[in-house]
Coordinates of C-alpha atoms in Angstrom, one line a residue:
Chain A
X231 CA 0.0 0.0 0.0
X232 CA 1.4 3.2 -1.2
X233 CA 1.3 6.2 1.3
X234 CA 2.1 9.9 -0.6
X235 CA 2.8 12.0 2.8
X236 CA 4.5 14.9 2.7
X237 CA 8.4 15.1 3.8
X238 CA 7.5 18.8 5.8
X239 CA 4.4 19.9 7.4
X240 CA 4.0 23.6 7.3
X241 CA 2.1 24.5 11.0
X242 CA -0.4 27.2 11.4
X243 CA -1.1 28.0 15.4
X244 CA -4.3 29.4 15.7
X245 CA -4.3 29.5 19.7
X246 CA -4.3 33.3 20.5
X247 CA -7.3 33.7 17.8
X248 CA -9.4 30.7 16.8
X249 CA -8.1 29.6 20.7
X250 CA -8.4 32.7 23.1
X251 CA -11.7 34.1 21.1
X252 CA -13.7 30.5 22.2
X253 CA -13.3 30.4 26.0
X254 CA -14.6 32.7 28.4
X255 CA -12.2 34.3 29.9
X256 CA -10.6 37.3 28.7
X257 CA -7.1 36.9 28.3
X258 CA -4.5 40.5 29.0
X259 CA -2.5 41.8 26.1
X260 CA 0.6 41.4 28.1
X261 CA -0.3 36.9 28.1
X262 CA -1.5 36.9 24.4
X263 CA 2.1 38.6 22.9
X264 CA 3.7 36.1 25.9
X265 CA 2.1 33.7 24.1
X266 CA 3.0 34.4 20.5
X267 CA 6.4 34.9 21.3
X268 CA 6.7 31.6 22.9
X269 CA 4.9 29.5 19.9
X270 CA 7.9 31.8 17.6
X271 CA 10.5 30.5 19.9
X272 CA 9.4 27.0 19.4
X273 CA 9.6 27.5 15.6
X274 CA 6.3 28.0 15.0
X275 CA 6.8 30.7 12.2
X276 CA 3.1 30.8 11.2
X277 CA 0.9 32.2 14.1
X278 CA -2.9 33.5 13.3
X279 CA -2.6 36.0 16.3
X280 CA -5.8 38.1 16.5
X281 CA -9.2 38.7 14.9
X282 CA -10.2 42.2 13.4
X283 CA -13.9 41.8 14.6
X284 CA -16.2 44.4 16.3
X285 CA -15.7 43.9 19.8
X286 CA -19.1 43.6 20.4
X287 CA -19.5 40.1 19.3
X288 CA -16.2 39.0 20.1
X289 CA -15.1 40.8 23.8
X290 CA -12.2 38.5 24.0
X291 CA -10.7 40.0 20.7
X292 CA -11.2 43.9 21.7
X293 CA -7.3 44.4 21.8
X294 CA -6.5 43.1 18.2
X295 CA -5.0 46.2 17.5
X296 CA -2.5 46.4 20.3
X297 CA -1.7 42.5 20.4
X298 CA -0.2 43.4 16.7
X299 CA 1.7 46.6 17.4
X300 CA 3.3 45.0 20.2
X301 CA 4.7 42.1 18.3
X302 CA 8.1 42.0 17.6
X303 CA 8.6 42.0 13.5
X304 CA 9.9 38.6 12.8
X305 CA 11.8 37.8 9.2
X306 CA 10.9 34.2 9.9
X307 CA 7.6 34.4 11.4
X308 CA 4.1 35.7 9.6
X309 CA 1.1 36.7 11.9
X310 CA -2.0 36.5 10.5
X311 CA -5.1 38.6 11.7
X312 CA -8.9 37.5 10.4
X313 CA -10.1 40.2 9.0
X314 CA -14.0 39.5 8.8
X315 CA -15.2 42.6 6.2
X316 CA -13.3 45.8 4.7
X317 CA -13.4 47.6 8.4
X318 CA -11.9 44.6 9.6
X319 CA -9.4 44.4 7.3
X320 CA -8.5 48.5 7.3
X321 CA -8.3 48.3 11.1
X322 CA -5.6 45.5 10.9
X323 CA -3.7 47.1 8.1
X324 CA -3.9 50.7 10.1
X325 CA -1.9 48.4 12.8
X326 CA 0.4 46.6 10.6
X327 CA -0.9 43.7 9.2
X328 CA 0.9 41.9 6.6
X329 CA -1.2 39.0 6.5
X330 CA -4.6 38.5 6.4
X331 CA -7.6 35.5 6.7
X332 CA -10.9 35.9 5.0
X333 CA -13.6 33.4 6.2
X334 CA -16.3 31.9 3.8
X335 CA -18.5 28.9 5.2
X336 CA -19.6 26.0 2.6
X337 CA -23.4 25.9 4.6
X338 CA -25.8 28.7 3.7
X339 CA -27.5 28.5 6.9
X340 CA -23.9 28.9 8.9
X341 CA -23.5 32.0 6.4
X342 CA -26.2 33.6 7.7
X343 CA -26.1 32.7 11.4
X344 CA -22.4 33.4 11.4
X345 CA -21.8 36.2 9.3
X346 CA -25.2 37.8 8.5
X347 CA -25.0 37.6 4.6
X348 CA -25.3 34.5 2.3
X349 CA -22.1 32.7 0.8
X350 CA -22.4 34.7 -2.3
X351 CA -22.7 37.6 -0.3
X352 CA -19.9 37.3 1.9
X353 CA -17.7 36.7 -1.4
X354 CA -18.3 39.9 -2.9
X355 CA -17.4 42.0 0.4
X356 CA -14.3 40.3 0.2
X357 CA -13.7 41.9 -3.5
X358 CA -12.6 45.0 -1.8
X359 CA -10.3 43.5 0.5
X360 CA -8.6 41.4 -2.2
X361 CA -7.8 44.5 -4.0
X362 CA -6.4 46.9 -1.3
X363 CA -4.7 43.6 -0.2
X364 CA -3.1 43.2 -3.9
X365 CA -2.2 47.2 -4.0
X366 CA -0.5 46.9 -0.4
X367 CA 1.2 43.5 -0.7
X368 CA -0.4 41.9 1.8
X369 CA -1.0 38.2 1.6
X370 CA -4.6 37.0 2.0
X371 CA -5.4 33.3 3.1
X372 CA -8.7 32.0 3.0
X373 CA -11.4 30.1 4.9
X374 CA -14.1 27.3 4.0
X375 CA -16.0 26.7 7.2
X376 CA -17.9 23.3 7.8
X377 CA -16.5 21.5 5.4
X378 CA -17.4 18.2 6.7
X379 CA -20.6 19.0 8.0
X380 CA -22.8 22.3 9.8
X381 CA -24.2 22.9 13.2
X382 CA -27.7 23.5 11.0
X383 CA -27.8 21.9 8.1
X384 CA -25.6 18.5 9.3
X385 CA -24.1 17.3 6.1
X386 CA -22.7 19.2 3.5
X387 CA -22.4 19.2 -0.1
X388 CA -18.9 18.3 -1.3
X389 CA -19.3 20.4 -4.3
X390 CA -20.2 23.4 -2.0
X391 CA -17.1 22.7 -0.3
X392 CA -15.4 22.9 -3.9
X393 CA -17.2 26.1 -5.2
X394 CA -16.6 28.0 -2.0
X395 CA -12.9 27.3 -2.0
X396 CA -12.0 27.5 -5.8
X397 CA -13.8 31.1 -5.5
X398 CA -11.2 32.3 -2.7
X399 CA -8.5 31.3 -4.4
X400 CA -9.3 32.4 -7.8
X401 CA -10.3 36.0 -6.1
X402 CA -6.5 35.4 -5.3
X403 CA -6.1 34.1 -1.3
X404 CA -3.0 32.2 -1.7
X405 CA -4.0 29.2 0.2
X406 CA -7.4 28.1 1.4
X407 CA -7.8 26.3 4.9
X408 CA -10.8 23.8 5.1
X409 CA -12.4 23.7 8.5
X410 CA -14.3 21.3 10.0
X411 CA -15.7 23.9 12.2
X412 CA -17.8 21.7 14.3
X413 CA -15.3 18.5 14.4
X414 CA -17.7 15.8 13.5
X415 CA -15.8 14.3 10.2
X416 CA -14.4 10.9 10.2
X417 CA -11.5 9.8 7.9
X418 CA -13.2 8.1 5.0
X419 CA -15.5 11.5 4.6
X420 CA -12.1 13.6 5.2
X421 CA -10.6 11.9 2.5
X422 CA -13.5 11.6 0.0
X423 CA -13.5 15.7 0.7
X424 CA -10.2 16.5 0.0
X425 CA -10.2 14.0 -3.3
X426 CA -12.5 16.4 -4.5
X427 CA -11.1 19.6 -3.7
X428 CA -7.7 18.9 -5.0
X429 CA -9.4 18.5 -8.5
X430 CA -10.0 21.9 -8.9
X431 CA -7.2 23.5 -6.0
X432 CA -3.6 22.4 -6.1
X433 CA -2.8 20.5 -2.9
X434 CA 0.2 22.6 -1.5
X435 CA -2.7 25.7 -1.8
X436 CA -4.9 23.5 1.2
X437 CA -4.8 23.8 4.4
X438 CA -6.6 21.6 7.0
X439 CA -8.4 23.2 9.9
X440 CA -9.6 20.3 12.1
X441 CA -11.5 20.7 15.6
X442 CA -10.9 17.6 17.7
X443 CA -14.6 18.2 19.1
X444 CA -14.9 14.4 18.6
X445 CA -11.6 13.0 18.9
X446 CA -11.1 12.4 15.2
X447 CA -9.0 15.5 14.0
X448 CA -5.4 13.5 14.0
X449 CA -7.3 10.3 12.3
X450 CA -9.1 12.8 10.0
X451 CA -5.8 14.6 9.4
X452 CA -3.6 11.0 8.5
X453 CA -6.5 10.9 6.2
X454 CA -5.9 13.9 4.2
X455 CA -1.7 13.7 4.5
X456 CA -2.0 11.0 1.6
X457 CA -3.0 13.3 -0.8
X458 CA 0.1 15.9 0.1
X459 CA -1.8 18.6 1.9
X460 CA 1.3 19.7 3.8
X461 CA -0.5 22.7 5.9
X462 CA -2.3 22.3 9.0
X463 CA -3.8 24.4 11.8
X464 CA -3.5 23.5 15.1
X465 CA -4.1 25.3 18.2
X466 CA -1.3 24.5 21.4
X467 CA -2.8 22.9 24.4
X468 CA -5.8 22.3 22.2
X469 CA -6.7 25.5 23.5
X470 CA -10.6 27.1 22.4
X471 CA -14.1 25.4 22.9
X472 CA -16.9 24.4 20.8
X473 CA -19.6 27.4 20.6
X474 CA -22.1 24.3 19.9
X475 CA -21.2 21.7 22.0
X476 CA -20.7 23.3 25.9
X477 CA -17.6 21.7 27.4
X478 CA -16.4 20.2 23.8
X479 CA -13.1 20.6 23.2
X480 CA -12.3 22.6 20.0
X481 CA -9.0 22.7 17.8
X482 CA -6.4 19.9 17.6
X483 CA -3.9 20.4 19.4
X484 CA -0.6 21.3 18.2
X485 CA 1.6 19.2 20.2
X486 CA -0.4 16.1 19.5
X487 CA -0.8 17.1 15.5
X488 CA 3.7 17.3 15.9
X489 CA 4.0 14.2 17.6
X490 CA 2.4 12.1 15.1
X491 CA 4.0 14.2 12.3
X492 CA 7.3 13.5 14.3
X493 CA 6.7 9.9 14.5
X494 CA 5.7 9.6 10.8
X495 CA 9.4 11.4 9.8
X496 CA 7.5 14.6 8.9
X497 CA 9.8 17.7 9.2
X498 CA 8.2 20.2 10.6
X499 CA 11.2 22.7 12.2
X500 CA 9.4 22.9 15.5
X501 CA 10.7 21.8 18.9
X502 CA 8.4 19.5 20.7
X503 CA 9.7 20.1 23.8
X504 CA 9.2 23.8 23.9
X505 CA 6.0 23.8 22.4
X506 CA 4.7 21.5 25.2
X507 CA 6.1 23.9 27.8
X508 CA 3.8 26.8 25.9
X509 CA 0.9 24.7 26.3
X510 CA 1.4 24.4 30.0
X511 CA 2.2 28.2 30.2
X512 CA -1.1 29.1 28.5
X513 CA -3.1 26.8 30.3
X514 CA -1.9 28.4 34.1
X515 CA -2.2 31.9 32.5
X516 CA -6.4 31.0 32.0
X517 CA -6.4 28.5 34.7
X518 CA -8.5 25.7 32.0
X519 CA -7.8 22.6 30.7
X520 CA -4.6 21.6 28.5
X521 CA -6.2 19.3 25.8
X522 CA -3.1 18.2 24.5
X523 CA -2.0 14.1 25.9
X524 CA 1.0 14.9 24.9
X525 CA 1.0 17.8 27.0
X526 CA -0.3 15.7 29.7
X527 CA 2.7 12.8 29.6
X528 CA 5.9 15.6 28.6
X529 CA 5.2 17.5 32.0
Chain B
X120 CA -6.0 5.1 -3.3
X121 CA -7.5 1.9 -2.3
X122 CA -8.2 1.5 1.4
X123 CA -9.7 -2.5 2.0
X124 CA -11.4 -1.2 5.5
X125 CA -13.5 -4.1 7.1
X126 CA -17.0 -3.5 6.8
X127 CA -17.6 -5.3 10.1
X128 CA -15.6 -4.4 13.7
X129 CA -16.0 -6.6 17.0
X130 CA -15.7 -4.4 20.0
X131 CA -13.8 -5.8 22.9
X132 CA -14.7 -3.3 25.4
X133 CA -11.8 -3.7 28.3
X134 CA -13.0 -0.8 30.8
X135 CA -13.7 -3.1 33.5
X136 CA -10.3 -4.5 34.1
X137 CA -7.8 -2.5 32.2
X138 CA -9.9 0.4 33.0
X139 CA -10.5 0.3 36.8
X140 CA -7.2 -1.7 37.4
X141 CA -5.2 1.8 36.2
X142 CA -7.3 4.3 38.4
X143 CA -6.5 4.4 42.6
X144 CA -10.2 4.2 43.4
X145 CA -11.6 0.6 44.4
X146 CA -14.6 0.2 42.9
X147 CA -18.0 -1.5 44.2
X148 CA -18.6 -5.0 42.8
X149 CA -22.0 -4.0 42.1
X150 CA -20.8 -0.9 40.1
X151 CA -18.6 -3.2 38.4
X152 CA -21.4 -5.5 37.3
X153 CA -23.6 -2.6 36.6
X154 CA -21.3 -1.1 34.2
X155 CA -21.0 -4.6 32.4
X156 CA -24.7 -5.3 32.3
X157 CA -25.0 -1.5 30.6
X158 CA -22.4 -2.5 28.4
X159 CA -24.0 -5.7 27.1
X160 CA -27.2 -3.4 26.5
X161 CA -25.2 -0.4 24.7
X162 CA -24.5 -4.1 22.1
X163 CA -21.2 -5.0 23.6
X164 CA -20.7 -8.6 23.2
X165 CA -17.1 -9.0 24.3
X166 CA -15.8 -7.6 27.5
X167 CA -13.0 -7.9 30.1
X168 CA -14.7 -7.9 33.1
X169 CA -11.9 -8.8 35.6
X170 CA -8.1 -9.8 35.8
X171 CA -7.1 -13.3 38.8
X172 CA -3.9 -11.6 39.7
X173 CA -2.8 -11.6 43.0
X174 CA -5.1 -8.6 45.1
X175 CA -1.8 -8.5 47.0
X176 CA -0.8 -6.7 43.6
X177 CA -3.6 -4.9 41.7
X178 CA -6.3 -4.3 45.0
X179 CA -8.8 -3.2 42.6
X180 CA -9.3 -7.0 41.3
X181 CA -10.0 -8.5 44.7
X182 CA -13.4 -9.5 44.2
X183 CA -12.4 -10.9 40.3
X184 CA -14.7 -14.0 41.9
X185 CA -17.6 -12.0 42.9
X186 CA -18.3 -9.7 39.4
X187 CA -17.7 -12.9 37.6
X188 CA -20.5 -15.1 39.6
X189 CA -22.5 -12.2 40.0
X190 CA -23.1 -11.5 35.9
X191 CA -25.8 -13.2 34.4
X192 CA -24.8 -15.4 32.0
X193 CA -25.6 -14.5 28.2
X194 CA -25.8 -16.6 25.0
X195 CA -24.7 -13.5 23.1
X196 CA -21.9 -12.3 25.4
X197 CA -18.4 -13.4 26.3
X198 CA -16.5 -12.3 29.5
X199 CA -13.1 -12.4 29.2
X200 CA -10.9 -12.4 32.5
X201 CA -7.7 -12.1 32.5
X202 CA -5.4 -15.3 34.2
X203 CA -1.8 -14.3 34.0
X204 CA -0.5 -17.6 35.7
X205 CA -2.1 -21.2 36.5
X206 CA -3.0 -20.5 40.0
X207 CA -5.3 -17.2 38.1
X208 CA -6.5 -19.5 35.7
X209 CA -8.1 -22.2 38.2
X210 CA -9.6 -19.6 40.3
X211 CA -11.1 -18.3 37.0
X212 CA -12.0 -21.5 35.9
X213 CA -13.6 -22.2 39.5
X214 CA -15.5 -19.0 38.9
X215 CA -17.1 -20.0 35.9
X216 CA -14.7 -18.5 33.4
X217 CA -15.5 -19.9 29.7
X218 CA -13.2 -17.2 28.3
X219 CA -9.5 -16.2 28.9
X220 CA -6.8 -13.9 28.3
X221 CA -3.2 -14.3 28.8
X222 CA -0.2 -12.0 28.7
X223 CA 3.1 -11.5 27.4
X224 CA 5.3 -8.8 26.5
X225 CA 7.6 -8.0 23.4
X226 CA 10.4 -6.3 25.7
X227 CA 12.1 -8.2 27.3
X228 CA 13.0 -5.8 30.5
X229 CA 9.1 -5.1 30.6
X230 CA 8.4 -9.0 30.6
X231 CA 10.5 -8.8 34.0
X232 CA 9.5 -6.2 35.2
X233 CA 6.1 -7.0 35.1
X234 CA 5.6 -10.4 35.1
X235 CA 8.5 -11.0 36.8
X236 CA 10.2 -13.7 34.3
X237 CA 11.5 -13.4 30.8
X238 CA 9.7 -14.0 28.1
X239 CA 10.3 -17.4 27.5
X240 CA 9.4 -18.5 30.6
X241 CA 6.2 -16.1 30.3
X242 CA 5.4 -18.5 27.4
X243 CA 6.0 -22.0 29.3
X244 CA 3.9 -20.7 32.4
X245 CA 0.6 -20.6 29.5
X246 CA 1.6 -24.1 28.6
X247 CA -0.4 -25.8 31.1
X248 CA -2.9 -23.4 31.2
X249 CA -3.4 -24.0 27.3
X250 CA -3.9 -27.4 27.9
X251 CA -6.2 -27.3 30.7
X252 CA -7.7 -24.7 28.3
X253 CA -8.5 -27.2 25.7
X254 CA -9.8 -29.7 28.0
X255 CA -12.1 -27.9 29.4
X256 CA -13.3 -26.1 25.7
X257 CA -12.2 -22.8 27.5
X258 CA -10.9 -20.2 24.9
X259 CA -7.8 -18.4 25.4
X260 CA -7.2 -14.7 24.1
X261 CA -3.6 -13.7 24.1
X262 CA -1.6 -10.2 24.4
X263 CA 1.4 -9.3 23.0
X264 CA 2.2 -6.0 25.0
X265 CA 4.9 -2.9 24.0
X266 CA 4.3 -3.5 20.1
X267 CA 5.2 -0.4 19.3
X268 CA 7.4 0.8 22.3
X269 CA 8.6 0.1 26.1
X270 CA 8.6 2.5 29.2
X271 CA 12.3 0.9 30.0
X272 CA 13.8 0.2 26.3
X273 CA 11.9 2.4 24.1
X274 CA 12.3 0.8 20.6
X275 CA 11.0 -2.5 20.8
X276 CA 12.0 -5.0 17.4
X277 CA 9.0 -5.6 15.2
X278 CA 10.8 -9.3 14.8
X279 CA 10.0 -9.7 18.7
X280 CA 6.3 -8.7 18.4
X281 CA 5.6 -10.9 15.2
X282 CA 7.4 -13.8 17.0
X283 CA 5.3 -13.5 20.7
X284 CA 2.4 -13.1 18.6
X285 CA 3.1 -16.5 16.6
X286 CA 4.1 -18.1 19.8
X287 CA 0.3 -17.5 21.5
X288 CA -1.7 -18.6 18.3
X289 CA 1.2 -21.6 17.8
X290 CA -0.1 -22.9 21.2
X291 CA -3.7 -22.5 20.6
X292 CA -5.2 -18.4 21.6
X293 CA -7.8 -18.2 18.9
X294 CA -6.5 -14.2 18.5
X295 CA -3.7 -12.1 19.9
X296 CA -4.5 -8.6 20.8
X297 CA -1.7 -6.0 19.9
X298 CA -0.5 -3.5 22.6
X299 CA 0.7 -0.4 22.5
X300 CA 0.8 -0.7 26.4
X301 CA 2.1 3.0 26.4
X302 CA 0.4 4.9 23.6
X303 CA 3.8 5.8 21.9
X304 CA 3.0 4.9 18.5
X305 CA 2.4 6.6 15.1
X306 CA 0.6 5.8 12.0
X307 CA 3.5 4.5 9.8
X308 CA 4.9 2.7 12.7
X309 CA 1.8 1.1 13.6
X310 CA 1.2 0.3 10.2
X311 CA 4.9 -1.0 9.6
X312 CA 4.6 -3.2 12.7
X313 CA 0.8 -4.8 11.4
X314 CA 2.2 -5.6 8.3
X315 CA 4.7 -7.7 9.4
X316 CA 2.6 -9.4 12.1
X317 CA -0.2 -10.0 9.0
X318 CA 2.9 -12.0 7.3
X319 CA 3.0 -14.7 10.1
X320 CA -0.8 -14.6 11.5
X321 CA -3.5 -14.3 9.5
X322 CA -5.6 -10.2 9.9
X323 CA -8.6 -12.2 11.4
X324 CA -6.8 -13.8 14.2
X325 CA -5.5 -9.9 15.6
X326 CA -7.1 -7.3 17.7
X327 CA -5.8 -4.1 18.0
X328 CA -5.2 -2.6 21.5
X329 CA -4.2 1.3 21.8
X330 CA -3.5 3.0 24.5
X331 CA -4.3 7.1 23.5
X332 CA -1.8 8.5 25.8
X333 CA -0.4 10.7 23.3
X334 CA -4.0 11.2 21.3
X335 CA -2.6 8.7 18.3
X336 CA -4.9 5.4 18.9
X337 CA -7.5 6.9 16.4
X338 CA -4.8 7.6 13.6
X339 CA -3.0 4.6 14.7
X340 CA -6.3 2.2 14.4
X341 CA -7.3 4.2 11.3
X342 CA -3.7 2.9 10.1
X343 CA -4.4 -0.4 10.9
X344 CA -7.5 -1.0 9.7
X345 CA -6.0 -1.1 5.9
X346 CA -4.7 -4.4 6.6
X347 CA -8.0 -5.9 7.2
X348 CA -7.7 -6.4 11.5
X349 CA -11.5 -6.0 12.1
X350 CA -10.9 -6.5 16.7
X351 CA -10.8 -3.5 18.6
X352 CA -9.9 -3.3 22.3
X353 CA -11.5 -0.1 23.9
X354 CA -12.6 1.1 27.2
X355 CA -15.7 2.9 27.6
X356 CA -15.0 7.2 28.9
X357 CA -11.3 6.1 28.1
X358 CA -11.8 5.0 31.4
X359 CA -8.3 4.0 33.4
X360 CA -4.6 6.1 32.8
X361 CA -1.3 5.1 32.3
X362 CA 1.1 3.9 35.5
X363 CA 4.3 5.0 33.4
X364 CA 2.8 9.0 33.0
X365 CA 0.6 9.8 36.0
X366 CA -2.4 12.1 34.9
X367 CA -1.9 10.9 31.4
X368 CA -4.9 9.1 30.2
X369 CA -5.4 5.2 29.2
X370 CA -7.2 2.8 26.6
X371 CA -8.7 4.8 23.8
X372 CA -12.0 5.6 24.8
X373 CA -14.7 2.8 22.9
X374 CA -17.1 6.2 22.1
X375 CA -14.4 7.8 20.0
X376 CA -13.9 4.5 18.3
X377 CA -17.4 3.7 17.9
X378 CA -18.2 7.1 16.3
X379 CA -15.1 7.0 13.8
X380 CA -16.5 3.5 13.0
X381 CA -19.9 3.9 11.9
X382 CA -19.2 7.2 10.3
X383 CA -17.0 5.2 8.0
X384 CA -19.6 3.0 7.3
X385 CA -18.3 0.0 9.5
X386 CA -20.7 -1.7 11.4
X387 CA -20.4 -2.8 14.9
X388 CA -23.6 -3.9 16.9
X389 CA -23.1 -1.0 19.1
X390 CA -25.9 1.5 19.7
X391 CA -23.5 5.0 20.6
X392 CA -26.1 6.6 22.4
X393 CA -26.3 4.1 25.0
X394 CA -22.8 3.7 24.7
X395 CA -22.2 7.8 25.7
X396 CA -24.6 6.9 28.5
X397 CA -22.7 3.9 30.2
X398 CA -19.5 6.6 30.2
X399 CA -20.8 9.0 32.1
X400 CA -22.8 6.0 34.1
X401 CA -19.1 4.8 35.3
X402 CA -17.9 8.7 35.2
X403 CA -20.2 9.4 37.6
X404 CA -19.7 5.9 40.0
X405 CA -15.8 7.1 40.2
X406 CA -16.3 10.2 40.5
X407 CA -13.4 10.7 37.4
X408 CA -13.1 12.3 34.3
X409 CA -14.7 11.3 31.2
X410 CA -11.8 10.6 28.5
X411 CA -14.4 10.8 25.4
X412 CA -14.4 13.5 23.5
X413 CA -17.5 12.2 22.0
X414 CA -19.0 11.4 25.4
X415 CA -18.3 15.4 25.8
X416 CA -20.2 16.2 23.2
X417 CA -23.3 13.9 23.5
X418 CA -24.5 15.0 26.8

């Protein structure tokens, strides 16, 4: 049986946004940038580190702005803000963004309930941000949400998943990371996803965006590796939540995704060790759990 | 890609001994035999419901006699207990024992160390239990433990797992369950290490038996699965830990399994619902965490 895996795994830490926005507790500036600069020291060189959303709906995200100006400029590192619409995305830029994520979900229903505007909607107000992005030089990655299934609507049309994410790349994101937003894939439908996308986007332009919600992000990730996706996002100490499952846990965690990477001869320039000790340093700054087994055995 | 996934999986749901014998609380018989009788409703049909080892040594076994008396019998149901010497096995037998398991490592230093002998002489102490076996038409389940790692010599040789494993179906255990006693394996490992095994006993005749201490059973099952094993070893709320990481969690948790299972289209007998119940039934009785991230979702 022939396995294609990649020989390096590229590593996106969401913690401080996809992370820090899904718990309760709201987390100082001072712990955040802490926090980022630990995940760099680790190696992790791709960090999404805040979310450009009115702090109204998202409390926990009110200090995008200063997390970002306080951040060390790093040759070798690329923060990424989400930038939700064109305010969003003029905010970040006012405060130094060179990278930003658009989010587009592949359910209509989690369109609206999430973002207030249909899919085709939400693509168009991105039009504006992929040209001030273009005339600036700033890179733009993009989002499909529920990609393996929706809070509402439970399963999901593969060629939705398709259509949504061919469109953010040809409106020119340079990559496209496919959530399963609410963690309830399993392998086979991972895989039968991914066949499908990498028909009409190159594989090295994917990125997978697993929640562990039921314990089946690392199996749903082995899943995908065969088909030489060599991005995923991970969030250290598993850190974040489900907003539709109460007590669920929510991303993958990093450590765990590095292990098995590790294990499997997968490069992926980070150092275990000191990425375990970041999960433990997050988890006594906001007093919650640390998701992560291997964060549990590398005390 | 061609993946030859079984399209049938027998559970064998372990919670009761290798669960409870890795947690410090001593459980009621009662809550013992409750858990097994829910377990048998949930659709379980093959569980380990107690170990005869010496009470001087694992106190939460004492009353092995009393759960195994005190279950009803069942035409569709098959307790296993685990015997890991003679003197075990006729105290099994004298408790009405039709089904046991024995024991043996693929490290040598852990075959001391926790049997106390090496492994050859683990294999002559089954020799008259095999026999007595036969005569009395009782059947024997083997273990191969540290199949894909040891807590005291880390690597352990894939030769040394394939030849414990033909030694216990040479002398007449209908299947040997693999263990990877300390969750330390990864995909291509565990994949490397079935496909050798799969050269000297046939797929049908092997269980897999993954500890998640490091969050890889899922991927490491998933890996597995290719190669047609179709026996699962699982404990219900991942109930147990790990005595080689304290705090670190145990056997993969038979929810998780469960859920990856069907939503790949493999059947199993098991009705998850009542599965997630009898979790947080035995959550509850111990007063523990629930391991299952599926259990966490399915309140």
């Amino acid at each position: 049986m022939l396995h294609n895996y990649p020989s390096q795994v590229r590593i996106v830490d969401v913690s401080p946004r996809d992370g820090l926005q899904n718990i309760k507790t709201t987390v100082p500036t001072e712990v955040k940038t802490t926090l980022i600069k630990k995940l760099c020291d680790a190696g992790i060189q791709h960090i999404e580190v805040a979310s450009f959303v009115s702090p109204k709906w998202v409390p926990q995200m009110a200090d995008a702005e200063a997390v970002l100006q306080q951040l060390p400029p790093r040759e070798d590192t690329s923060y990424i803000v989400l930038t939700p619409n064109l305010r969003g995305f003029e905010r970040a830029i006012d405060s130094g963004a060179k990278e930003v994520a658009i989010f587009a979900a592949a359910s209509e229903t989690f369109s609206q309930k999430n973002t207030n505007c249909s899919i085709a909607q939400s693509l168009e107000r991105f039009e504006p941000i992929m040209l001030k992005a273009a005339t600036l030089g700033v890179r733009v990655r993009g989002y499909t949400s529920c990609v393996l299934g929706c809070p509402y609507e439970g399963d999901v049309a593969v060629t939705e998943v398709v259509r949504v994410s061919k469109a953010l790349i040809d409106m020119g994101c340079y990559e496209v990371s496919l959530g399963d937003t609410i963690g309830i894939g399993t392998p086979i439908k991972a895989r039968e996803m991914i066949a499908s996308v990498i028909k009409e986007v190159p594989a090295k332009k994917l990125a997978l965006h697993f929640h562990d919600t039921r314990g089946q992000a690392l199996a749903n990730i082995l899943a995908c590796l065969e088909y030489g996706v060599a991005n995923i996002d991970a969030s250290v100490a598993g850190l974040g939540g489900c907003p539709y499952a109460a007590g669920a846990s929510g991303n993958v965690s990093t450590e765990d995704v590095v292990y098995m990477l590790h294990g499997m001869g997968i490069e992926t320039g980070i150092d275990l060790k000191k990425l375990v000790a970041v999960g433990h340093y997050i988890s006594e700054q906001i007093a919650g759990p640390n998701h992560s087994k291997v964060g549990a055995v590398y005390k």
